[in-house]
Short mmCIF file of C-alpha atoms in Angstrom, two decimals:
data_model
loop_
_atom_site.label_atom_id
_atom_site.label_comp_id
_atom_site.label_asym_id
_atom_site.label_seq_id
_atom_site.Cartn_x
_atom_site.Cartn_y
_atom_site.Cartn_z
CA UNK A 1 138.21 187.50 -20.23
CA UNK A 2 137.96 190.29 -22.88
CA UNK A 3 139.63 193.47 -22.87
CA UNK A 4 136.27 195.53 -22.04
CA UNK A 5 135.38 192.71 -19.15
CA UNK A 6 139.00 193.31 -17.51
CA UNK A 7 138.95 196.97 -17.87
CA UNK A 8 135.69 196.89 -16.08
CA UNK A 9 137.04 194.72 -13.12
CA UNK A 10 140.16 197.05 -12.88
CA UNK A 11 137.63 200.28 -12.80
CA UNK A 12 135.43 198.85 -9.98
CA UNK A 13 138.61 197.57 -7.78
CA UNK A 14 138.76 199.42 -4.47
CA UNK A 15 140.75 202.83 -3.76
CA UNK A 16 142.51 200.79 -0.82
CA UNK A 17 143.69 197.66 -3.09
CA UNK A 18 145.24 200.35 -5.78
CA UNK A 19 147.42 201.96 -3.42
CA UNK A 20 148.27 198.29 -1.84
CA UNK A 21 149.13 197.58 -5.39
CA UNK A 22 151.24 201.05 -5.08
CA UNK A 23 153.12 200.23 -2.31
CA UNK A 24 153.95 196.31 -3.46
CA UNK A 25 155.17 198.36 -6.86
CA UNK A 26 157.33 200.58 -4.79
CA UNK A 27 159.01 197.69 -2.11
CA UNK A 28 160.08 195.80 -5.78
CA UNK A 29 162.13 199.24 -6.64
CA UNK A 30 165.44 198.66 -5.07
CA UNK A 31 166.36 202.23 -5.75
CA UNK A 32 163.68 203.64 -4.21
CA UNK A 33 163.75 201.63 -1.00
CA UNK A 34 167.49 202.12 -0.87
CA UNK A 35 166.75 205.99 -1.14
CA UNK A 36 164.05 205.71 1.43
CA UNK A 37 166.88 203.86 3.72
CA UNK A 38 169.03 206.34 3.62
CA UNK A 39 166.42 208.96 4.11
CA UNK A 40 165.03 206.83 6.97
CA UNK A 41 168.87 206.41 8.59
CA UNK A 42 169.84 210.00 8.06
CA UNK A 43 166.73 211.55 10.05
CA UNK A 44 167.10 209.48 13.03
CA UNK A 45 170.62 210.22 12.68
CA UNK A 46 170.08 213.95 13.21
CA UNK A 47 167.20 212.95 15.39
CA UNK A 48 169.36 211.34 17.92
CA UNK A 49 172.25 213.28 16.91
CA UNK A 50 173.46 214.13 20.79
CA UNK A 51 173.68 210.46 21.60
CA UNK A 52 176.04 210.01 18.32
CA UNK A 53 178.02 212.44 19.54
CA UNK A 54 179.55 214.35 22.44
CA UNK A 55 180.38 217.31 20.48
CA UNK A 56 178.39 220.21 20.33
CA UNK A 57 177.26 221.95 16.67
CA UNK A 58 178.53 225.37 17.87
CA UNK A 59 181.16 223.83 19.79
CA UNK A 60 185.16 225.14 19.65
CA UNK A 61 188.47 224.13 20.27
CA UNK A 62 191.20 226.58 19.15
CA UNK A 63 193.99 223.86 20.03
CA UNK A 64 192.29 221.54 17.72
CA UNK A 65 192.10 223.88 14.24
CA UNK A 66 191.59 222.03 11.26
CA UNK A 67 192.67 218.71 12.51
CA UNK A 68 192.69 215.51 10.06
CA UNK A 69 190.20 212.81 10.73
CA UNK A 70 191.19 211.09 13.58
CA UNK A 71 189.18 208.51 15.81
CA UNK A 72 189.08 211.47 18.13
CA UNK A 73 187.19 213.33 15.48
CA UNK A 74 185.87 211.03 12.74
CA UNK A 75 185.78 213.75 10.11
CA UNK A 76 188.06 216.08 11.59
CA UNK A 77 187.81 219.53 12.45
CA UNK A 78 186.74 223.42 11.10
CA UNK A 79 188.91 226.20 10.96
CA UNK A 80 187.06 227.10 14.16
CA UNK A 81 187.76 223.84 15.82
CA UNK A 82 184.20 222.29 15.78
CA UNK A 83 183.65 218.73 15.06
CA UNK A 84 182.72 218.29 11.39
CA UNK A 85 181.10 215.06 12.22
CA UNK A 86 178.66 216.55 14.88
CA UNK A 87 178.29 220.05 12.22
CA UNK A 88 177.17 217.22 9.79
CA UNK A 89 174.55 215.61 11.69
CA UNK A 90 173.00 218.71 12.79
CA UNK A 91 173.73 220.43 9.61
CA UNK A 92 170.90 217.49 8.58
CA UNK A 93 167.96 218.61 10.74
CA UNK A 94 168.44 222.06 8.31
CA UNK A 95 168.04 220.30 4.99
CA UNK A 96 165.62 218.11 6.05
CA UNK A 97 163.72 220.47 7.65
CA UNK A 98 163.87 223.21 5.19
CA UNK A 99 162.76 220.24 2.41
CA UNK A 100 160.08 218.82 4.13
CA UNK A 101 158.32 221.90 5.89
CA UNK A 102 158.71 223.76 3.12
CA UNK A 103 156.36 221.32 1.36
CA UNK A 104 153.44 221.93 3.98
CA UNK A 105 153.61 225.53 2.38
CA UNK A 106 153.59 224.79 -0.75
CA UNK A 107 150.81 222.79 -0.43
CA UNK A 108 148.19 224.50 1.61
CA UNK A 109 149.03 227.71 -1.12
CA UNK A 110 149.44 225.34 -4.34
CA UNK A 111 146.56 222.51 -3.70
CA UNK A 112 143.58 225.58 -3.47
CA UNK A 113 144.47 227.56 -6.22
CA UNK A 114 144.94 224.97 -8.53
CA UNK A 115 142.15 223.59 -7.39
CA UNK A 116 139.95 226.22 -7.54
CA UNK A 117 141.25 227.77 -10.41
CA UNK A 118 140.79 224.09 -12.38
CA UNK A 119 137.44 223.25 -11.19
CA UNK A 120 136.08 227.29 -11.31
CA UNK A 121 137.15 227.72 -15.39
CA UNK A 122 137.01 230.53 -17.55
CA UNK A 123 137.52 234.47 -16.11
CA UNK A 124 138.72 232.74 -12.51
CA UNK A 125 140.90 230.85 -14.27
CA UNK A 126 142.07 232.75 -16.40
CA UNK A 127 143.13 235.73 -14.04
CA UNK A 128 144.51 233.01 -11.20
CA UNK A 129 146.73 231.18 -14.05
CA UNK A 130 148.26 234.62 -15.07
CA UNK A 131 149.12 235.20 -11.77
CA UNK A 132 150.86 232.13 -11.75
CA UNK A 133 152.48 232.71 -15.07
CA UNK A 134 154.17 236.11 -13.45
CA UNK A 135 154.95 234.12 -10.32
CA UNK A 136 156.33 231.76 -12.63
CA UNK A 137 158.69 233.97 -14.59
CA UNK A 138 160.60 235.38 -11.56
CA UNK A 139 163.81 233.53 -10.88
CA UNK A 140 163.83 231.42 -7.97
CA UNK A 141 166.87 232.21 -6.27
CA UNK A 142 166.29 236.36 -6.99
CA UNK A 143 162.45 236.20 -5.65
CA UNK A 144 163.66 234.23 -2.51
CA UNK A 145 166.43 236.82 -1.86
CA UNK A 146 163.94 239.91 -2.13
CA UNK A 147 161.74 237.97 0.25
CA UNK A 148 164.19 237.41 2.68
CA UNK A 149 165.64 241.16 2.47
CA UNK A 150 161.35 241.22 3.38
CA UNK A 151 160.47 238.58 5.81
CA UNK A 152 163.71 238.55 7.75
CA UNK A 153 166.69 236.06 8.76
CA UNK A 154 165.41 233.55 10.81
CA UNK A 155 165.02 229.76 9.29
CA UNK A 156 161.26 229.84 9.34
CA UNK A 157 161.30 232.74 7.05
CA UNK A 158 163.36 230.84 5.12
CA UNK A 159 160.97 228.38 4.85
CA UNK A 160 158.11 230.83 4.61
CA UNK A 161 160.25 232.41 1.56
CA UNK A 162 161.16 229.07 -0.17
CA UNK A 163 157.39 228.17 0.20
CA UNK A 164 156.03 231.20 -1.18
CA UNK A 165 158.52 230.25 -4.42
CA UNK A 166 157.91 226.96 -5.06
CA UNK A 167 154.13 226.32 -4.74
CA UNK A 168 153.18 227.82 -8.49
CA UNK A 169 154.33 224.29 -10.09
CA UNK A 170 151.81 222.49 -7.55
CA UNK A 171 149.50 225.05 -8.23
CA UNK A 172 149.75 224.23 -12.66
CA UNK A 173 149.74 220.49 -12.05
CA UNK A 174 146.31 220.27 -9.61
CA UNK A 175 145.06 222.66 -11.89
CA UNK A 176 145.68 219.94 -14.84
CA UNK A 177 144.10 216.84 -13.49
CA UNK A 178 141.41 218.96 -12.10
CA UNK A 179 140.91 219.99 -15.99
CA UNK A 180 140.57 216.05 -16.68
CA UNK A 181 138.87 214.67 -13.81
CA UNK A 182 135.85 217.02 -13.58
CA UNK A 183 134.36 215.90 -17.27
CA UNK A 184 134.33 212.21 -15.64
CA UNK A 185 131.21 210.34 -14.78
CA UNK A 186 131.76 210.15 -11.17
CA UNK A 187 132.18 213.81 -11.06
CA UNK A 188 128.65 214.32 -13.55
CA UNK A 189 126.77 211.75 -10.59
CA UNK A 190 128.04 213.67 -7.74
CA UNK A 191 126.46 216.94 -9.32
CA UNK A 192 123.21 214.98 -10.02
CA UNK A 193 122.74 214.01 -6.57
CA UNK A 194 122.72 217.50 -5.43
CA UNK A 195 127.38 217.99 -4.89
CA UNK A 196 128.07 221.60 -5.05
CA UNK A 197 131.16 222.67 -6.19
CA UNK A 198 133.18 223.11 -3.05
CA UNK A 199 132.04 219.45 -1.55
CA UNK A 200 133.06 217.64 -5.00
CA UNK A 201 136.20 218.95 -5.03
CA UNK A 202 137.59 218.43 -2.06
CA UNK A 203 135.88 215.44 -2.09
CA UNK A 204 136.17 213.30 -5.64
CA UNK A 205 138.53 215.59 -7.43
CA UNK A 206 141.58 216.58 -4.79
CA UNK A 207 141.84 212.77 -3.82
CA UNK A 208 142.00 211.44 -7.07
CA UNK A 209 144.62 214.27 -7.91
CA UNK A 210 146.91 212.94 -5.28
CA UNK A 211 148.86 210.54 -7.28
CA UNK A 212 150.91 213.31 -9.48
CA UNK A 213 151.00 215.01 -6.76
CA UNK A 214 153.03 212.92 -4.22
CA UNK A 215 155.43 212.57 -6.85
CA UNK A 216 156.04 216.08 -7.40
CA UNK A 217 156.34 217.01 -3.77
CA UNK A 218 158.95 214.05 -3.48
CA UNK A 219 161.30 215.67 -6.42
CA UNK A 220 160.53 219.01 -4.56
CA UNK A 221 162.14 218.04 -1.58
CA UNK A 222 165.49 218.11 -2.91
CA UNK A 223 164.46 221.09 -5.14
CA UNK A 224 164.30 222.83 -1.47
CA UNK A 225 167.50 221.29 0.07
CA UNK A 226 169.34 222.56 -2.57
CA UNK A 227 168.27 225.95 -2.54
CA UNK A 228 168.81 226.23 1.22
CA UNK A 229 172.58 225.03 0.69
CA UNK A 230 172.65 227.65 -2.52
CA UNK A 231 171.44 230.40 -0.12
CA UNK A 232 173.78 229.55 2.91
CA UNK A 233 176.68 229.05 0.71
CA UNK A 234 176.49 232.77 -0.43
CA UNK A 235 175.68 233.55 3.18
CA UNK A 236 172.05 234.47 2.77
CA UNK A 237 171.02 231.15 4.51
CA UNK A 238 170.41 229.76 7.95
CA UNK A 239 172.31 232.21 10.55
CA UNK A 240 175.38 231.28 12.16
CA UNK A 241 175.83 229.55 14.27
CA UNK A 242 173.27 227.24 13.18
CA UNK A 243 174.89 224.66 11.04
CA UNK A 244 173.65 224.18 7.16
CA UNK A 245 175.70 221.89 4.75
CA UNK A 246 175.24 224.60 2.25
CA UNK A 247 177.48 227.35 4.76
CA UNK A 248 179.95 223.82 5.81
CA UNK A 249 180.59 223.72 1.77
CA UNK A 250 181.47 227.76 1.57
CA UNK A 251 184.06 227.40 4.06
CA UNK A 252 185.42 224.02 2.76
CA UNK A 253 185.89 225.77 -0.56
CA UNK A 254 188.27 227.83 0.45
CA UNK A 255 190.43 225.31 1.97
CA UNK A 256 190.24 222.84 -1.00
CA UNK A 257 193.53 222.39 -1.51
CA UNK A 258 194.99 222.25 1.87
CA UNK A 259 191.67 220.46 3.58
CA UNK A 260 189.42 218.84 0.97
CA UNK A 261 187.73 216.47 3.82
CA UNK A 262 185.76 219.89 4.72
CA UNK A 263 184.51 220.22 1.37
CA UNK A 264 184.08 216.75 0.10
CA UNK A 265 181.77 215.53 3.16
CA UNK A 266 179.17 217.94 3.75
CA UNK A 267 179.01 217.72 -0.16
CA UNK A 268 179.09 214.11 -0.49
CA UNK A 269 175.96 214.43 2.42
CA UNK A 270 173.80 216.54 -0.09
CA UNK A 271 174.53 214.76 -2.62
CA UNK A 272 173.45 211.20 -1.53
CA UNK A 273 170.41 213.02 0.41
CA UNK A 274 169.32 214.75 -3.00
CA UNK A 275 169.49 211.41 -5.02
CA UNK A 276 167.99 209.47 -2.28
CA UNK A 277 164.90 211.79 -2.73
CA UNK A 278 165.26 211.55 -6.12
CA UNK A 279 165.05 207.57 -6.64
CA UNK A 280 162.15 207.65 -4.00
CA UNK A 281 160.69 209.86 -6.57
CA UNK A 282 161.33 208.35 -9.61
CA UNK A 283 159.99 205.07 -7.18
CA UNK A 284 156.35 206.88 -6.77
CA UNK A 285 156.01 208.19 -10.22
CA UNK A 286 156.40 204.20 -11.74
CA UNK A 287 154.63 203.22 -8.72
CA UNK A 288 151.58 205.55 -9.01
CA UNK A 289 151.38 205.43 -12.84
CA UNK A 290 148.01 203.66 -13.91
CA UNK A 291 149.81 201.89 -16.78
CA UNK A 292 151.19 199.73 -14.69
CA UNK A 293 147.89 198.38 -12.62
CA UNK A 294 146.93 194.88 -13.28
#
């Protein structure tokens, strides 16, 4: 078979057998599917977190202050005499929940205006991709602080403000295949047959966009998790007496010396749960890349 032949046969291959080839790409990546484990293990953990353990988040014990591990208390205790073990698994619910809600924001604000702004051209895209630019030069970390001095203290403003951060790079990067897909010749035969702009969009050119874009939701999950724990650390976070890894690190930190188990755990937990996301990532991105279709 000749190069133009095979090329041809990969073209006309279904949708459905290139993401089945996806997936079988993905299972062979032992890092990935070992990230995916321990994402999988770690949100039923916090899931079923009250049958794991019989200790309350917001639970105290002043007889039992900063206690060692023990098989009374697997990770020992707080300063306050809560169970680090049960803070830990709750603490879990925050991150994941603050990374993986805060991607439904960014997409239903990032997916449109890139895609309009892509598909659109010239003055709309120019004005909508300068916005972006000034969105774009604000510092994270400073933007979500004036937000929440804004929007208020409770965690789904915190996902509201995280969101309404993070969605410019989604916004750049549908923008960018939309740039390259709409030139194509499936794209010229839907506006032949009558497509207007609105029904070939969300119709040839979002779903083909998807790819690069599963990916970089994926690396912005931990992107998320991390600025949650940056946010509760300097006590701008998740309210007490909510638990958040982030707030669990603060208050190990200053008993380092004396109790490093309260430090090293809940940072040991966002660490494995950031490179977990990140393997699964990395995973998607080899998975999803053309280059490596057969």
């Amino acid at each position: 078979m000749t190069v133009t032949s095979e090329a041809k046969v990969i073209s006309t291959r279904p949708h459905h057998t290139l993401w089945g080839d996806a997936i079988v790409r993905l299972r062979r990546n032992k890092f990935a599917m070992a990230g995916l484990a321990f994402i999988v293990v770690l949100s039923l953990a916090a899931i079923f977190a009250p049958l794991l353990t019989h200790y309350g988040f917001a639970q105290q014990n002043l007889y039992e202050i900063l206690q060692s591990p023990s098989w009374k208390h697997p990770l020992g205790t707080d300063q306050l005499g809560r169970d680090t073990f049960a803070r830990l698994l709750y603490g879990a619910r925050t991150s994941l929940a603050v990374g993986i809600f805060t991607q439904f924001i960014v997409l239903f604000i990032g997916l449109p205006v890139g895609a309009i702004a892509g598909y659109a051209g010239g003055k709309v895209d120019n004005y909508i991709m300068r916005f972006v630019d000034v969105m774009y030069a604000f510092p994270d970390i400073l933007l979500i602080i004036l937000l929440r001095s804004v929007l208020g203290g409770s965690i789904f403003m915190l996902f509201l403000a995280i969101g309404l951060v993070a969605w410019v790079n989604i916004a750049r990067l549908v923008r960018g295949q939309i740039l390259g897909l709409k030139s194509r010749d499936f794209v010229n035969a839907a506006r032949a047959m009558g497509g207007e702009g609105s029904y070939i969009t969300w119709r040839h050119l979002l779903p083909n966009s998807l790819g690069p874009v599963i990916v970089s939701v994926t690396f912005n999950v931990p992107r998320a998790i991390f600025t949650e724990a940056a946010l509760s650390y300097i006590g701008i976070g998740v309210k007490v007496p909510t638990p958040s890894w982030g707030a669990m690190i603060q208050d190990g930190f200053n008993l380092i010396f004396s109790k490093p188990y309260m430090l090293l755990f809940p940072a040991i937990a966002l660490a494995l749960l950031m490179l977990s996301f990140t393997f699964l990532g990395d995973g998607l991105r080899d998975a999803l890349d053309p280059k490596q279709r057969r």
